[in-house]
Amino acid sequence: MADVETLVDMGLIEEQPQPPPEEPPEPPVEEQANTVALDEALAGAGIQPEPADAAAIAELAKLDPALVEAITRWVQPAPVEEK
């Protein structure tokens, strides 16, 4: 038994059309909002995420919005006290 690719290579059958790759589904609206909040908090703190950080941000965005709100507060710069 030969697989289809081998039969195509041997010229016994024509190349078969391939279905287009499936697009990953969009994350839920809540996750999208969490991602925006995390991105804004990092930008506000002057942190430029590295490309490798995208996976971490995506995982954090899956958390409950109250937890994401706490995380965004943590990365904000501390207010400067006037003397």
Short mmCIF file of N, CA and C in Angstrom, two decimals:
data_model
loop_
_atom_site.label_atom_id
_atom_site.label_comp_id
_atom_site.label_asym_id
_atom_site.label_seq_id
_atom_site.Cartn_x
_atom_site.Cartn_y
_atom_site.Cartn_z
N MET A 1 0.85 -1.17 0.00
CA MET A 1 0.00 0.00 0.00
C MET A 1 0.90 1.24 0.00
N ALA A 2 0.53 2.20 -0.80
CA ALA A 2 1.26 3.45 -0.87
C ALA A 2 0.33 4.58 -0.44
N ASP A 3 0.94 5.60 0.14
CA ASP A 3 0.11 6.74 0.49
C ASP A 3 -0.08 7.63 -0.75
N VAL A 4 -0.95 8.60 -0.65
CA VAL A 4 -1.30 9.45 -1.79
C VAL A 4 -0.08 10.21 -2.30
N GLU A 5 0.74 10.73 -1.38
CA GLU A 5 1.92 11.48 -1.81
C GLU A 5 2.85 10.62 -2.65
N THR A 6 3.03 9.38 -2.27
CA THR A 6 3.89 8.48 -3.04
C THR A 6 3.30 8.23 -4.42
N LEU A 7 1.99 8.02 -4.51
CA LEU A 7 1.34 7.80 -5.80
C LEU A 7 1.45 9.03 -6.70
N VAL A 8 1.37 10.23 -6.10
CA VAL A 8 1.54 11.45 -6.88
C VAL A 8 2.98 11.52 -7.37
N ASP A 9 3.96 11.24 -6.49
CA ASP A 9 5.37 11.27 -6.87
C ASP A 9 5.66 10.28 -7.99
N MET A 10 4.99 9.16 -8.00
CA MET A 10 5.20 8.14 -9.02
C MET A 10 4.46 8.47 -10.32
N GLY A 11 3.63 9.50 -10.29
CA GLY A 11 2.88 9.90 -11.48
C GLY A 11 1.68 9.04 -11.75
N LEU A 12 1.26 8.26 -10.78
CA LEU A 12 0.12 7.38 -10.97
C LEU A 12 -1.22 8.09 -10.79
N ILE A 13 -1.22 9.12 -9.96
CA ILE A 13 -2.43 9.93 -9.78
C ILE A 13 -2.02 11.40 -9.76
N GLU A 14 -2.99 12.27 -10.01
CA GLU A 14 -2.72 13.70 -9.97
C GLU A 14 -2.77 14.17 -8.52
N GLU A 15 -2.08 15.28 -8.28
CA GLU A 15 -2.06 15.85 -6.93
C GLU A 15 -3.48 16.21 -6.52
N GLN A 16 -3.81 15.86 -5.29
CA GLN A 16 -5.15 16.09 -4.77
C GLN A 16 -5.23 17.49 -4.16
N PRO A 17 -6.36 18.17 -4.36
CA PRO A 17 -6.51 19.48 -3.74
C PRO A 17 -6.53 19.35 -2.22
N GLN A 18 -5.91 20.30 -1.56
CA GLN A 18 -5.86 20.31 -0.10
C GLN A 18 -6.83 21.36 0.43
N PRO A 19 -7.56 21.03 1.47
CA PRO A 19 -8.44 22.06 2.06
C PRO A 19 -7.58 23.15 2.69
N PRO A 20 -8.08 24.38 2.71
CA PRO A 20 -7.30 25.45 3.34
C PRO A 20 -7.16 25.17 4.84
N PRO A 21 -6.05 25.60 5.42
CA PRO A 21 -5.89 25.38 6.86
C PRO A 21 -6.98 26.13 7.63
N GLU A 22 -7.44 25.51 8.68
CA GLU A 22 -8.49 26.14 9.48
C GLU A 22 -7.90 27.26 10.31
N GLU A 23 -8.62 28.37 10.32
CA GLU A 23 -8.22 29.51 11.14
C GLU A 23 -8.56 29.19 12.59
N PRO A 24 -7.65 29.52 13.51
CA PRO A 24 -8.02 29.30 14.91
C PRO A 24 -9.19 30.22 15.28
N PRO A 25 -10.08 29.76 16.13
CA PRO A 25 -11.22 30.61 16.51
C PRO A 25 -10.75 31.83 17.29
N GLU A 26 -11.51 32.90 17.16
CA GLU A 26 -11.22 34.11 17.92
C GLU A 26 -11.43 33.82 19.40
N PRO A 27 -10.59 34.41 20.26
CA PRO A 27 -10.83 34.21 21.69
C PRO A 27 -12.14 34.90 22.09
N PRO A 28 -12.74 34.44 23.19
CA PRO A 28 -13.98 35.08 23.65
C PRO A 28 -13.75 36.58 23.91
N VAL A 29 -14.84 37.33 23.86
CA VAL A 29 -14.78 38.79 24.03
C VAL A 29 -14.11 39.15 25.35
N GLU A 30 -14.41 38.39 26.41
CA GLU A 30 -13.81 38.67 27.72
C GLU A 30 -12.29 38.55 27.66
N GLU A 31 -11.79 37.53 26.98
CA GLU A 31 -10.33 37.35 26.83
C GLU A 31 -9.74 38.48 26.01
N GLN A 32 -10.44 38.89 24.97
CA GLN A 32 -9.94 39.99 24.14
C GLN A 32 -9.83 41.27 24.97
N ALA A 33 -10.84 41.53 25.81
CA ALA A 33 -10.81 42.72 26.67
C ALA A 33 -9.67 42.62 27.68
N ASN A 34 -9.46 41.42 28.23
CA ASN A 34 -8.36 41.22 29.17
C ASN A 34 -7.00 41.46 28.50
N THR A 35 -6.86 40.99 27.26
CA THR A 35 -5.62 41.19 26.52
C THR A 35 -5.35 42.67 26.33
N VAL A 36 -6.38 43.42 25.94
CA VAL A 36 -6.23 44.86 25.76
C VAL A 36 -5.82 45.52 27.07
N ALA A 37 -6.47 45.13 28.17
CA ALA A 37 -6.15 45.71 29.47
C ALA A 37 -4.70 45.42 29.87
N LEU A 38 -4.26 44.18 29.64
CA LEU A 38 -2.88 43.82 29.97
C LEU A 38 -1.89 44.58 29.10
N ASP A 39 -2.17 44.68 27.81
CA ASP A 39 -1.29 45.42 26.90
C ASP A 39 -1.19 46.88 27.31
N GLU A 40 -2.33 47.48 27.66
CA GLU A 40 -2.34 48.88 28.07
C GLU A 40 -1.58 49.09 29.38
N ALA A 41 -1.75 48.16 30.31
CA ALA A 41 -1.05 48.28 31.59
C ALA A 41 0.46 48.17 31.39
N LEU A 42 0.88 47.26 30.55
CA LEU A 42 2.32 47.13 30.29
C LEU A 42 2.86 48.38 29.61
N ALA A 43 2.12 48.89 28.64
CA ALA A 43 2.54 50.11 27.94
C ALA A 43 2.61 51.28 28.92
N GLY A 44 1.60 51.38 29.81
CA GLY A 44 1.59 52.45 30.80
C GLY A 44 2.76 52.38 31.77
N ALA A 45 3.26 51.18 31.99
CA ALA A 45 4.41 51.00 32.88
C ALA A 45 5.72 51.10 32.12
N GLY A 46 5.63 51.37 30.81
CA GLY A 46 6.85 51.51 30.02
C GLY A 46 7.51 50.18 29.67
N ILE A 47 6.73 49.12 29.71
CA ILE A 47 7.26 47.79 29.42
C ILE A 47 6.88 47.42 27.99
N GLN A 48 7.90 47.15 27.19
CA GLN A 48 7.67 46.70 25.81
C GLN A 48 7.74 45.18 25.79
N PRO A 49 6.58 44.49 25.65
CA PRO A 49 6.62 43.03 25.66
C PRO A 49 7.46 42.48 24.51
N GLU A 50 8.19 41.44 24.80
CA GLU A 50 8.97 40.73 23.78
C GLU A 50 8.00 39.83 23.00
N PRO A 51 8.36 39.44 21.79
CA PRO A 51 7.48 38.52 21.04
C PRO A 51 7.18 37.24 21.82
N ALA A 52 8.13 36.76 22.58
CA ALA A 52 7.90 35.54 23.36
C ALA A 52 6.90 35.76 24.50
N ASP A 53 6.65 37.00 24.88
CA ASP A 53 5.71 37.30 25.95
C ASP A 53 4.25 37.14 25.52
N ALA A 54 4.01 37.06 24.23
CA ALA A 54 2.63 36.97 23.73
C ALA A 54 1.91 35.76 24.30
N ALA A 55 2.60 34.64 24.43
CA ALA A 55 1.96 33.44 24.98
C ALA A 55 1.59 33.64 26.44
N ALA A 56 2.44 34.31 27.21
CA ALA A 56 2.14 34.57 28.62
C ALA A 56 0.96 35.52 28.75
N ILE A 57 0.92 36.55 27.92
CA ILE A 57 -0.19 37.50 27.95
C ILE A 57 -1.49 36.78 27.58
N ALA A 58 -1.44 35.90 26.58
CA ALA A 58 -2.63 35.15 26.17
C ALA A 58 -3.14 34.26 27.30
N GLU A 59 -2.23 33.64 28.04
CA GLU A 59 -2.64 32.79 29.16
C GLU A 59 -3.23 33.64 30.29
N LEU A 60 -2.60 34.77 30.59
CA LEU A 60 -3.13 35.65 31.64
C LEU A 60 -4.50 36.19 31.25
N ALA A 61 -4.72 36.43 29.97
CA ALA A 61 -6.01 36.96 29.50
C ALA A 61 -7.15 35.98 29.74
N LYS A 62 -6.84 34.71 29.94
CA LYS A 62 -7.88 33.71 30.19
C LYS A 62 -8.38 33.75 31.63
N LEU A 63 -7.68 34.48 32.49
CA LEU A 63 -8.08 34.57 33.90
C LEU A 63 -9.36 35.40 34.04
N ASP A 64 -9.95 35.29 35.20
CA ASP A 64 -11.13 36.08 35.54
C ASP A 64 -10.78 37.57 35.41
N PRO A 65 -11.69 38.40 34.91
CA PRO A 65 -11.40 39.83 34.75
C PRO A 65 -10.96 40.52 36.05
N ALA A 66 -11.48 40.08 37.20
CA ALA A 66 -11.06 40.69 38.47
C ALA A 66 -9.59 40.41 38.74
N LEU A 67 -9.12 39.22 38.40
CA LEU A 67 -7.71 38.90 38.57
C LEU A 67 -6.85 39.71 37.61
N VAL A 68 -7.32 39.86 36.37
CA VAL A 68 -6.57 40.65 35.39
C VAL A 68 -6.49 42.10 35.86
N GLU A 69 -7.57 42.60 36.44
CA GLU A 69 -7.56 43.98 36.97
C GLU A 69 -6.50 44.12 38.06
N ALA A 70 -6.41 43.13 38.93
CA ALA A 70 -5.39 43.17 39.98
C ALA A 70 -3.98 43.16 39.38
N ILE A 71 -3.77 42.32 38.39
CA ILE A 71 -2.46 42.25 37.75
C ILE A 71 -2.11 43.58 37.09
N THR A 72 -3.09 44.19 36.43
CA THR A 72 -2.81 45.47 35.77
C THR A 72 -2.47 46.56 36.79
N ARG A 73 -3.08 46.50 37.97
CA ARG A 73 -2.73 47.47 39.03
C ARG A 73 -1.30 47.25 39.50
N TRP A 74 -0.87 45.99 39.56
CA TRP A 74 0.47 45.69 40.07
C TRP A 74 1.57 46.25 39.17
N VAL A 75 1.32 46.32 37.87
CA VAL A 75 2.39 46.77 36.97
C VAL A 75 2.38 48.28 36.77
N GLN A 76 1.39 48.96 37.35
CA GLN A 76 1.36 50.41 37.22
C GLN A 76 2.44 51.03 38.11
N PRO A 77 3.07 52.11 37.61
CA PRO A 77 4.08 52.76 38.44
C PRO A 77 3.45 53.32 39.73
N ALA A 78 4.22 53.29 40.79
CA ALA A 78 3.73 53.83 42.06
C ALA A 78 3.60 55.34 41.94
N PRO A 79 2.54 55.89 42.52
CA PRO A 79 2.38 57.35 42.46
C PRO A 79 3.53 58.03 43.19
N VAL A 80 3.97 59.14 42.66
CA VAL A 80 5.07 59.90 43.26
C VAL A 80 4.48 60.84 44.30
N GLU A 81 4.99 60.73 45.53
CA GLU A 81 4.52 61.61 46.59
C GLU A 81 5.28 62.91 46.55
N GLU A 82 4.52 64.01 46.63
CA GLU A 82 5.15 65.34 46.64
C GLU A 82 5.55 65.67 48.06
N LYS A 83 6.70 66.31 48.20
CA LYS A 83 7.18 66.69 49.54
C LYS A 83 7.00 68.15 49.77
#
